[in-house]
Short mmCIF file of C-alpha atoms (C1' of nucleotides) in Angstrom, two decimals:
data_model
loop_
_atom_site.label_atom_id
_atom_site.label_comp_id
_atom_site.label_asym_id
_atom_site.label_seq_id
_atom_site.Cartn_x
_atom_site.Cartn_y
_atom_site.Cartn_z
CA MET Y 12 -84.43 -94.19 -7.88
CA THR Y 13 -85.66 -94.91 -11.36
CA LEU Y 14 -84.67 -97.58 -13.88
CA GLU Y 15 -81.38 -95.92 -14.35
CA THR Y 16 -80.49 -96.92 -11.02
CA GLY Y 17 -81.05 -100.50 -11.82
CA ILE Y 18 -79.47 -100.19 -15.17
CA LEU Y 19 -76.18 -98.82 -13.41
CA GLY Y 20 -76.35 -101.56 -10.88
CA TYR Y 21 -75.94 -104.17 -13.41
CA LEU Y 22 -73.45 -102.41 -15.46
CA ALA Y 23 -71.39 -102.07 -11.92
CA ALA Y 24 -70.77 -105.99 -12.22
CA SER Y 25 -69.88 -106.36 -15.80
CA PRO Y 26 -70.44 -104.47 -19.23
CA LEU Y 27 -73.76 -105.33 -20.97
CA SER Y 28 -75.81 -104.61 -23.90
CA GLY Y 29 -79.39 -103.13 -23.52
CA TYR Y 30 -80.84 -106.49 -24.47
CA ASP Y 31 -78.74 -108.21 -21.72
CA ILE Y 32 -80.08 -105.59 -19.07
CA LYS Y 33 -83.53 -106.39 -20.48
CA LYS Y 34 -83.16 -109.99 -19.80
CA LEU Y 35 -81.71 -109.55 -16.31
CA PHE Y 36 -84.48 -107.33 -15.33
CA ASN Y 37 -87.05 -109.90 -16.62
CA SER Y 38 -85.59 -112.96 -15.20
CA THR Y 39 -82.94 -112.68 -12.79
CA ALA Y 40 -84.27 -109.63 -11.09
CA LEU Y 41 -87.43 -111.37 -9.57
CA TYR Y 42 -89.74 -108.65 -10.88
CA PHE Y 43 -88.71 -105.80 -8.56
CA TRP Y 44 -88.82 -103.10 -11.23
CA PRO Y 45 -90.60 -102.97 -14.39
CA ALA Y 46 -88.24 -102.43 -17.36
CA ASP Y 47 -89.69 -101.51 -20.75
CA GLN Y 48 -87.48 -102.29 -23.74
CA ALA Y 49 -87.68 -98.77 -25.13
CA GLN Y 50 -87.12 -97.13 -21.59
CA ILE Y 51 -83.82 -99.22 -21.04
CA TYR Y 52 -82.37 -98.00 -24.43
CA ARG Y 53 -83.31 -94.49 -23.77
CA SER Y 54 -81.87 -94.62 -20.29
CA LEU Y 55 -78.79 -95.63 -21.76
CA LYS Y 56 -78.64 -92.99 -24.35
CA LYS Y 57 -79.21 -90.44 -21.84
CA MET Y 58 -76.60 -91.72 -19.29
CA LEU Y 59 -74.27 -91.93 -22.35
CA LYS Y 60 -74.53 -88.24 -22.90
CA ALA Y 61 -74.24 -87.74 -18.98
CA GLY Y 62 -71.10 -89.60 -19.06
CA LEU Y 63 -72.35 -92.32 -16.57
CA VAL Y 64 -71.75 -95.13 -19.10
CA ARG Y 65 -69.70 -95.44 -22.11
CA LEU Y 66 -69.79 -97.49 -25.21
CA GLU Y 67 -67.14 -100.21 -24.44
CA LYS Y 68 -67.31 -102.09 -27.99
CA THR Y 69 -69.73 -102.84 -30.72
CA GLU Y 70 -69.77 -106.61 -31.29
CA LYS Y 71 -71.41 -108.94 -33.85
CA GLY Y 72 -74.30 -110.31 -32.11
CA GLN Y 73 -76.37 -113.43 -33.51
CA THR Y 74 -78.34 -110.97 -35.81
CA VAL Y 75 -77.80 -107.27 -35.47
CA ASN Y 76 -74.52 -105.52 -33.89
CA ARG Y 77 -74.53 -105.57 -30.17
CA LYS Y 78 -73.78 -102.27 -28.34
CA ILE Y 79 -71.90 -103.22 -25.16
CA TYR Y 80 -72.11 -100.47 -22.55
CA GLY Y 81 -69.92 -100.04 -19.41
CA ILE Y 82 -69.99 -98.05 -16.27
CA THR Y 83 -67.61 -95.03 -15.77
CA PRO Y 84 -66.38 -93.92 -12.61
CA LYS Y 85 -68.69 -90.98 -12.56
CA GLY Y 86 -71.46 -93.71 -13.00
CA ARG Y 87 -70.32 -95.57 -9.97
CA GLU Y 88 -70.41 -92.39 -8.01
CA THR Y 89 -73.96 -91.60 -9.23
CA LEU Y 90 -75.08 -95.31 -8.37
CA ARG Y 91 -73.62 -95.00 -5.00
CA ARG Y 92 -75.43 -91.71 -4.31
CA GLN Y 93 -78.71 -93.12 -5.70
CA ILE Y 94 -78.53 -96.22 -3.50
CA LEU Y 95 -77.42 -94.09 -0.29
CA ASN Y 96 -79.52 -90.81 -0.67
CA THR Y 97 -82.73 -92.45 -1.07
CA GLU Y 98 -85.17 -91.83 1.62
CA PHE Y 99 -87.78 -92.58 -1.32
CA ASN Y 100 -91.01 -91.49 0.11
CA ASP Y 101 -90.85 -93.48 3.28
CA PHE Y 102 -89.79 -96.70 1.41
CA MET Y 103 -92.84 -96.63 -0.83
CA ILE Y 104 -93.50 -99.55 -3.14
CA ARG Y 105 -96.12 -99.99 -5.76
CA SER Y 106 -97.80 -103.37 -5.70
CA PRO Y 107 -100.83 -104.24 -8.01
CA GLN Y 108 -101.23 -107.40 -5.98
CA ILE Y 109 -101.95 -105.62 -2.95
CA MET Y 110 -104.42 -103.23 -4.88
CA GLN Y 111 -106.09 -106.20 -6.14
CA LEU Y 112 -106.58 -107.95 -2.65
CA LEU Y 113 -107.55 -104.64 -1.12
CA PHE Y 114 -110.42 -104.03 -3.54
CA SER Y 115 -111.27 -107.64 -4.15
CA GLY Y 116 -114.44 -107.16 -2.10
CA ASN Y 117 -115.98 -105.61 -4.90
CA LEU Y 118 -116.24 -108.78 -6.87
CA SER Y 119 -118.25 -111.80 -6.41
CA ARG Y 120 -117.26 -114.69 -4.21
CA GLU Y 121 -116.28 -116.67 -7.27
CA GLU Y 122 -114.20 -114.07 -8.72
CA GLN Y 123 -112.36 -113.51 -5.66
CA LEU Y 124 -111.71 -116.96 -5.19
CA GLY Y 125 -110.26 -116.96 -8.92
CA LEU Y 126 -108.16 -113.96 -8.28
CA ILE Y 127 -106.55 -115.63 -5.15
CA ASP Y 128 -106.07 -118.85 -7.10
CA GLU Y 129 -104.15 -116.69 -9.83
CA HIS Y 130 -102.17 -115.03 -7.22
CA ILE Y 131 -101.13 -118.70 -5.92
CA LYS Y 132 -100.46 -119.69 -9.49
CA HIS Y 133 -98.14 -116.71 -10.25
CA ASN Y 134 -96.60 -116.79 -6.86
CA ASP Y 135 -95.58 -120.53 -7.18
CA LYS Y 136 -94.19 -119.74 -10.81
CA LEU Y 137 -91.97 -117.03 -9.16
CA LEU Y 138 -90.91 -119.19 -6.29
CA LYS Y 139 -89.66 -121.90 -8.89
CA VAL Y 140 -87.72 -119.25 -10.71
CA LEU Y 141 -86.23 -117.82 -7.44
CA LYS Y 142 -85.20 -121.21 -6.24
CA THR Y 143 -83.66 -122.25 -9.54
CA ASN Y 144 -81.57 -118.83 -9.76
CA TYR Y 145 -80.62 -119.37 -6.22
CA GLU Y 146 -79.44 -122.79 -6.62
CA ARG Y 147 -77.37 -121.50 -9.67
CA ILE Y 148 -75.45 -118.80 -8.00
CA THR Y 149 -74.75 -120.66 -5.05
CA GLY Y 150 -73.70 -123.52 -6.97
CA ALA Y 151 -71.61 -121.26 -9.42
CA TYR Y 152 -69.96 -119.89 -6.12
CA ARG Y 153 -69.22 -123.20 -4.56
CA GLN Y 154 -67.69 -124.43 -8.00
CA LEU Y 155 -65.26 -121.38 -8.03
CA GLY Y 156 -63.84 -122.50 -4.43
CA GLY Y 157 -65.90 -120.65 -1.86
CA ASP Y 158 -64.17 -117.47 -1.11
CA THR Y 159 -61.98 -116.98 -3.95
CA LEU Y 160 -64.94 -115.12 -5.85
CA LYS Y 161 -64.94 -111.65 -4.27
CA ASN Y 162 -67.82 -110.51 -6.11
CA SER Y 163 -69.78 -108.42 -4.15
CA HIS Y 164 -72.67 -108.37 -6.47
CA PHE Y 165 -73.00 -111.96 -5.99
CA THR Y 166 -73.57 -111.47 -2.26
CA SER Y 167 -76.26 -109.13 -2.52
CA ALA Y 168 -78.01 -110.85 -5.21
CA ASN Y 169 -77.90 -113.89 -2.74
CA TYR Y 170 -79.81 -111.88 -0.31
CA VAL Y 171 -82.47 -110.81 -2.65
CA TYR Y 172 -83.28 -114.31 -3.75
CA ARG Y 173 -83.09 -115.68 -0.22
CA TRP Y 174 -85.89 -112.80 0.80
CA GLY Y 175 -87.75 -113.57 -2.34
CA ILE Y 176 -87.92 -117.19 -1.37
CA ILE Y 177 -88.99 -116.40 2.20
CA ARG Y 178 -91.79 -113.97 1.16
CA GLY Y 179 -93.04 -116.29 -1.46
CA THR Y 180 -93.38 -118.95 0.88
CA ALA Y 181 -95.11 -117.11 3.48
CA TYR Y 182 -97.28 -115.37 0.88
CA ARG Y 183 -98.41 -118.99 -0.38
CA ASP Y 184 -99.27 -120.02 3.00
CA PHE Y 185 -101.17 -116.70 3.60
CA LEU Y 186 -103.16 -117.15 0.39
CA LYS Y 187 -104.12 -120.72 1.23
CA VAL Y 188 -105.54 -119.47 4.62
CA ILE Y 189 -107.59 -116.74 3.23
CA LYS Y 190 -108.88 -119.01 0.41
CA GLY Y 191 -110.02 -121.39 3.21
CA GLU Y 192 -111.66 -118.65 4.97
CA ILE Y 193 -113.66 -117.40 2.12
CA MET Y 194 -114.91 -120.89 1.17
CA VAL Y 195 -116.02 -121.66 4.79
CA ASP Y 196 -117.87 -118.22 4.62
CA ASP Y 197 -119.67 -119.73 1.58
CA LEU Y 198 -121.08 -122.72 3.30
CA HIS Y 199 -123.11 -120.21 5.86
CA MET D 16 -104.13 -100.48 -12.94
CA THR D 17 -103.23 -96.92 -11.98
CA LEU D 18 -103.76 -94.41 -8.87
CA GLU D 19 -107.40 -94.17 -10.32
CA THR D 20 -107.84 -97.83 -9.71
CA GLY D 21 -107.16 -97.21 -5.95
CA ILE D 22 -109.18 -93.95 -5.92
CA LEU D 23 -112.26 -95.67 -7.33
CA GLY D 24 -111.75 -98.55 -4.98
CA TYR D 25 -111.89 -96.35 -1.82
CA LEU D 26 -114.98 -94.47 -3.32
CA ALA D 27 -116.67 -97.65 -3.89
CA ALA D 28 -116.83 -97.89 0.00
CA SER D 29 -118.15 -94.47 0.66
CA PRO D 30 -118.07 -90.90 -0.76
CA LEU D 31 -114.91 -89.06 -0.12
CA SER D 32 -113.05 -85.81 -0.73
CA GLY D 33 -109.67 -85.72 -2.34
CA TYR D 34 -108.14 -84.92 0.87
CA ASP D 35 -109.86 -87.91 2.58
CA ILE D 36 -108.37 -90.16 -0.12
CA LYS D 37 -104.92 -88.81 0.28
CA LYS D 38 -105.03 -89.58 3.98
CA LEU D 39 -106.42 -93.16 3.27
CA PHE D 40 -103.46 -93.95 0.90
CA ASN D 41 -101.01 -92.55 3.33
CA SER D 42 -102.13 -94.06 6.51
CA THR D 43 -104.58 -96.94 6.11
CA ALA D 44 -103.15 -98.34 2.94
CA LEU D 45 -99.99 -99.45 4.15
CA TYR D 46 -97.54 -97.75 1.29
CA PHE D 47 -98.92 -100.01 -1.56
CA TRP D 48 -99.06 -97.30 -3.93
CA PRO D 49 -97.59 -93.85 -3.89
CA ALA D 50 -100.34 -91.14 -3.93
CA ASP D 51 -99.28 -87.64 -4.94
CA GLN D 52 -101.72 -84.95 -3.80
CA ALA D 53 -101.77 -83.39 -7.20
CA GLN D 54 -102.29 -86.80 -8.86
CA ILE D 55 -105.46 -87.57 -6.85
CA TYR D 56 -106.98 -84.09 -7.73
CA ARG D 57 -106.21 -84.51 -11.38
CA SER D 58 -107.51 -88.20 -11.28
CA LEU D 59 -110.66 -87.09 -9.92
CA LYS D 60 -111.34 -84.46 -12.34
CA LYS D 61 -110.42 -86.80 -15.14
CA MET D 62 -112.73 -89.47 -13.87
CA LEU D 63 -115.34 -86.77 -13.33
CA LYS D 64 -115.37 -85.98 -16.88
CA ALA D 65 -115.47 -89.62 -17.93
CA GLY D 66 -118.37 -90.15 -15.65
CA LEU D 67 -116.79 -92.46 -13.27
CA VAL D 68 -117.32 -90.20 -10.21
CA ARG D 69 -119.58 -87.32 -9.37
CA LEU D 70 -119.70 -84.63 -7.27
CA GLU D 71 -122.08 -85.53 -4.42
CA LYS D 72 -121.94 -82.18 -2.48
CA THR D 73 -119.75 -79.20 -1.48
CA GLU D 74 -119.70 -79.10 2.38
CA LYS D 75 -118.03 -76.72 4.47
CA GLY D 76 -114.78 -78.12 5.75
CA GLN D 77 -112.72 -76.86 8.82
CA THR D 78 -111.18 -74.19 6.54
CA VAL D 79 -112.03 -74.54 2.71
CA ASN D 80 -114.95 -75.97 1.04
CA ARG D 81 -114.72 -79.92 0.75
CA LYS D 82 -115.67 -81.40 -2.51
CA ILE D 83 -117.14 -84.95 -1.73
CA TYR D 84 -117.10 -87.34 -4.85
CA GLY D 85 -118.76 -90.52 -5.25
CA ILE D 86 -118.56 -93.32 -7.43
CA THR D 87 -121.15 -93.86 -10.22
CA PRO D 88 -122.44 -97.23 -11.79
CA LYS D 89 -119.98 -96.73 -14.62
CA GLY D 90 -117.27 -95.99 -12.05
CA ARG D 91 -118.08 -99.49 -10.34
CA GLU D 92 -117.95 -101.41 -13.79
CA THR D 93 -114.74 -99.70 -14.54
CA LEU D 94 -113.22 -100.59 -11.05
CA ARG D 95 -114.36 -104.31 -11.59
CA ARG D 96 -112.71 -104.45 -15.08
CA GLN D 97 -109.59 -102.99 -13.68
CA ILE D 98 -109.33 -105.46 -10.82
CA LEU D 99 -110.14 -108.31 -12.88
CA ASN D 100 -108.56 -107.69 -16.23
CA THR D 101 -105.09 -107.04 -14.81
CA GLU D 102 -102.52 -109.44 -15.90
CA PHE D 103 -100.18 -106.42 -14.92
CA ASN D 104 -97.00 -107.52 -16.73
CA ASP D 105 -96.82 -110.67 -14.74
CA PHE D 106 -97.57 -109.26 -11.26
CA MET D 107 -94.86 -106.76 -11.64
CA ILE D 108 -93.96 -104.72 -8.51
CA ARG D 109 -91.60 -101.83 -8.10
CA SER D 110 -89.61 -101.94 -4.94
CA PRO D 111 -86.89 -99.55 -3.96
CA GLN D 112 -86.13 -101.51 -0.77
CA ILE D 113 -85.15 -104.70 -3.09
CA MET D 114 -83.28 -102.32 -5.69
CA GLN D 115 -81.13 -100.96 -2.64
CA LEU D 116 -80.57 -104.60 -1.25
CA LEU D 117 -79.31 -105.88 -4.65
CA PHE D 118 -77.24 -103.29 -5.45
CA SER D 119 -75.71 -102.70 -1.89
CA GLY D 120 -72.62 -104.52 -2.83
CA ASN D 121 -71.46 -101.43 -4.23
CA LEU D 122 -71.33 -99.83 -0.82
CA SER D 123 -68.73 -100.22 1.87
CA ARG D 124 -69.36 -102.52 4.76
CA GLU D 125 -70.49 -99.81 7.09
CA GLU D 126 -72.72 -98.16 4.44
CA GLN D 127 -74.34 -101.43 3.91
CA LEU D 128 -74.89 -102.10 7.52
CA GLY D 129 -76.25 -98.72 7.94
CA LEU D 130 -78.71 -99.33 5.15
CA ILE D 131 -79.90 -102.51 6.81
CA ASP D 132 -80.44 -100.62 9.98
CA GLU D 133 -82.62 -98.18 8.12
CA HIS D 134 -84.51 -100.96 6.60
CA ILE D 135 -85.11 -102.57 10.16
CA LYS D 136 -86.19 -99.10 11.43
CA HIS D 137 -88.54 -98.31 8.67
CA ASN D 138 -90.07 -101.93 8.68
CA ASP D 139 -90.53 -101.52 12.52
CA LYS D 140 -92.42 -98.27 12.07
CA LEU D 141 -94.51 -99.69 9.27
CA LEU D 142 -95.35 -102.84 11.48
CA LYS D 143 -96.35 -100.72 14.23
CA VAL D 144 -98.91 -98.78 12.10
CA LEU D 145 -100.06 -101.93 10.48
CA LYS D 146 -100.94 -103.49 13.85
CA THR D 147 -102.70 -100.59 15.15
CA ASN D 148 -104.73 -100.33 12.17
CA TYR D 149 -105.42 -103.84 12.24
CA GLU D 150 -106.64 -103.69 15.91
CA ARG D 151 -108.80 -100.55 15.10
CA ILE D 152 -110.75 -102.38 12.30
CA THR D 153 -111.40 -105.76 14.09
CA GLY D 154 -112.23 -103.82 17.31
CA ALA D 155 -114.74 -101.74 15.36
CA TYR D 156 -116.07 -104.93 13.47
CA ARG D 157 -116.49 -106.75 17.10
CA GLN D 158 -118.23 -103.60 18.52
CA LEU D 159 -120.83 -103.53 15.74
CA GLY D 160 -121.77 -107.24 16.67
CA GLY D 161 -119.75 -109.47 14.34
CA ASP D 162 -121.60 -110.32 11.36
CA THR D 163 -124.12 -107.39 11.37
CA LEU D 164 -121.55 -105.32 9.25
CA LYS D 165 -121.76 -106.87 5.82
CA ASN D 166 -118.95 -104.45 4.52
CA SER D 167 -116.88 -106.26 1.99
CA HIS D 168 -114.19 -103.59 2.06
CA PHE D 169 -113.70 -104.38 5.73
CA THR D 170 -112.88 -108.02 4.83
CA SER D 171 -110.47 -107.26 2.12
CA ALA D 172 -108.72 -104.46 4.21
CA ASN D 173 -108.38 -107.10 6.80
CA TYR D 174 -106.58 -109.39 4.59
CA VAL D 175 -104.27 -106.52 3.50
CA TYR D 176 -103.38 -105.80 7.12
CA ARG D 177 -102.74 -109.48 7.94
CA TRP D 178 -100.31 -110.07 5.18
CA GLY D 179 -98.70 -106.59 5.80
CA ILE D 180 -97.77 -107.92 9.42
CA ILE D 181 -96.97 -111.40 8.43
CA ARG D 182 -94.57 -109.78 5.56
CA GLY D 183 -93.15 -107.26 7.96
CA THR D 184 -92.45 -109.82 10.72
CA ALA D 185 -90.51 -112.16 8.21
CA TYR D 186 -88.69 -109.19 6.78
CA ARG D 187 -87.64 -108.05 10.16
CA ASP D 188 -86.29 -111.53 10.85
CA PHE D 189 -84.56 -111.84 7.62
CA LEU D 190 -82.80 -108.63 7.85
CA LYS D 191 -81.51 -109.46 11.39
CA VAL D 192 -79.97 -112.68 9.95
CA ILE D 193 -78.13 -110.87 7.09
CA LYS D 194 -77.12 -108.25 9.31
CA GLY D 195 -75.48 -110.96 11.64
CA GLU D 196 -73.67 -112.31 8.42
CA ILE D 197 -72.14 -109.22 7.52
CA MET D 198 -70.94 -108.70 10.92
CA VAL D 199 -69.28 -112.11 11.02
CA ASP D 200 -67.91 -111.63 7.79
CA ASP D 201 -66.34 -108.35 9.19
CA LEU D 202 -64.20 -110.35 11.88
CA HIS D 203 -62.42 -112.38 9.08
"C1'" DA A 11 -90.43 -123.04 -48.66
"C1'" DG A 12 -92.76 -120.53 -45.45
"C1'" DA A 13 -93.97 -119.23 -40.77
"C1'" DA A 14 -92.80 -118.27 -36.15
"C1'" DT A 15 -89.71 -117.06 -32.71
"C1'" DA A 16 -85.45 -114.87 -30.61
"C1'" DT A 17 -82.08 -111.47 -31.15
"C1'" DA A 18 -81.08 -106.52 -31.18
"C1'" DT A 19 -82.04 -101.60 -31.36
"C1'" DT A 20 -84.78 -97.51 -32.20
"C1'" DT A 21 -88.64 -93.97 -32.83
"C1'" DG A 22 -93.10 -91.77 -31.72
"C1'" DA A 23 -97.15 -90.75 -29.34
"C1'" DT A 24 -99.30 -90.50 -25.11
"C1'" DT A 25 -100.00 -90.75 -20.19
"C1'" DG A 26 -98.95 -91.06 -15.57
"C1'" DC A 27 -96.18 -89.34 -12.11
"C1'" DT A 28 -93.42 -86.03 -9.32
"C1'" DC A 29 -91.73 -81.74 -7.36
"C1'" DA A 30 -92.46 -77.44 -6.03
"C1'" DA A 31 -95.32 -73.92 -4.99
"C1'" DT A 32 -99.56 -70.90 -4.37
"C1'" DT A 33 -104.05 -69.66 -2.33
"C1'" DA A 34 -106.85 -69.61 1.83
"C1'" DA A 35 -108.47 -70.13 6.45
"C1'" DA A 36 -108.72 -72.06 10.78
"C1'" DC A 37 -106.54 -73.70 15.00
"C1'" DC A 38 -102.72 -74.00 18.24
"C1'" DG A 39 -98.86 -72.84 21.32
"C1'" DC A 40 -96.11 -69.13 23.14
"C1'" DG L 28 -100.78 -61.21 18.33
"C1'" DC L 29 -97.62 -63.81 15.62
"C1'" DG L 30 -95.80 -67.88 13.63
"C1'" DG L 31 -96.38 -72.96 12.80
"C1'" DT L 32 -99.41 -76.68 11.67
"C1'" DT L 33 -103.30 -78.79 9.74
"C1'" DT L 34 -107.05 -78.68 6.37
"C1'" DA L 35 -108.18 -78.46 1.35
"C1'" DA L 36 -107.77 -77.48 -3.57
"C1'" DT L 37 -105.08 -76.09 -7.56
"C1'" DT L 38 -101.83 -75.10 -11.29
"C1'" DG L 39 -97.39 -75.52 -14.15
"C1'" DA L 40 -93.17 -77.56 -15.56
"C1'" DG L 41 -90.72 -81.40 -16.58
"C1'" DC L 42 -89.28 -86.36 -16.48
"C1'" DA L 43 -90.21 -91.20 -16.19
"C1'" DA L 44 -92.82 -94.95 -18.14
"C1'" DT L 45 -95.90 -97.17 -21.14
"C1'" DC L 46 -97.67 -98.93 -25.47
"C1'" DA L 47 -97.32 -99.78 -30.14
"C1'" DA L 48 -94.88 -100.44 -33.89
"C1'" DA L 49 -90.90 -100.47 -37.31
"C1'" DT L 50 -86.56 -102.66 -39.13
"C1'" DA L 51 -83.42 -106.28 -39.72
"C1'" DT L 52 -81.42 -111.20 -39.55
"C1'" DA L 53 -80.56 -115.84 -37.87
"C1'" DT L 54 -82.63 -120.09 -36.24
"C1'" DT L 55 -86.19 -123.51 -35.58
"C1'" DC L 56 -90.50 -125.63 -36.61
"C1'" DT L 57 -94.13 -127.57 -39.86
#
DNA sequence: AGAATATATTTGATTGCTCAATTAAACCGC
DNA sequence: GCGGTTTAATTGAGCAATCAAATATATTCT
């Protein structure tokens, strides 16, 4: 499970350029995996050589030519395998936020409070994006007549947005609680 | 913010061997950052050369000799800087679970349900560890007489455990809901 | 007109991380 | 007494990821 998995996942829904993929990771994909521009293009080339993707067409973009990549049957197989065969080191994640929280005891009270405020601010920003995107995809779904759209990617994206919103809301509440605790401690 | 940040963070509380650090990451630290054994020892050596940590002593372990490392003043400064000066690409995380969820639409209904069951199973296991650890540290805190222990690391670890438990509980509920939705869909 | 921004792809250098394996000794169960 | 597990540190190969920057063009702002 690397960046390649994510790229294949997006391509499984529709052909895209490297630039499109970058935008999907950055906005739609709720920050679940870092996507460096250079790494995306390198991965595409590597997967092209391996026959997991193919160059569908080269169209004239707004500026430079856009290379549109599509997934191959072999790519679909690989994607399935990467999603299923991942025991991924006991579901290990990588979270700078938790790292910050865990070691924030090494900061002064003021700095710690500042950090928590930043977390709240960022979390609110993320929540807003998630809610907007969730509304957008469910709205688009309804407009298409409910069950006429048999797009499995829609369904899973739906799950991810819903979880993101639940998690973000809970995190916000939690941060407010510990902020309150720290401020009360300050009065002693 | 790399593995080094986490190592410095643990060393800021007390001197430890590489092996101790590994155990802290694996158990206590609720899977917030992957800690490869080789990478821990390499990081320690790199930070030793940079003067961020120093070799406190070499004591006879149960088998081989244990090298106990401690943090230096320069190391503390670096830790502070790494915790504070991290805008970390808009709080980016790296979550294989979300990746799996997002692209699970490429699987069959049965495979998707199996995946969700695995998530539930793993999440329950993690929750259990978190609750045990949380009880252990709050118990130890109470035994020491409440406010006599002015260990800031305890406080932040406390936050992380509490958040982990809140998040895990919410995630469990969420997974049960979408599992139910998928199974109802199956009846149509 | 000139500057900044967005589109779009690519290259180079470097670092961090992962996987696999080795060495070495003490303890445990059978 | 032998094999398996735990403790403890280390090495090597190789891939993934990051950071910085170059190139080229169309659009928007001042």
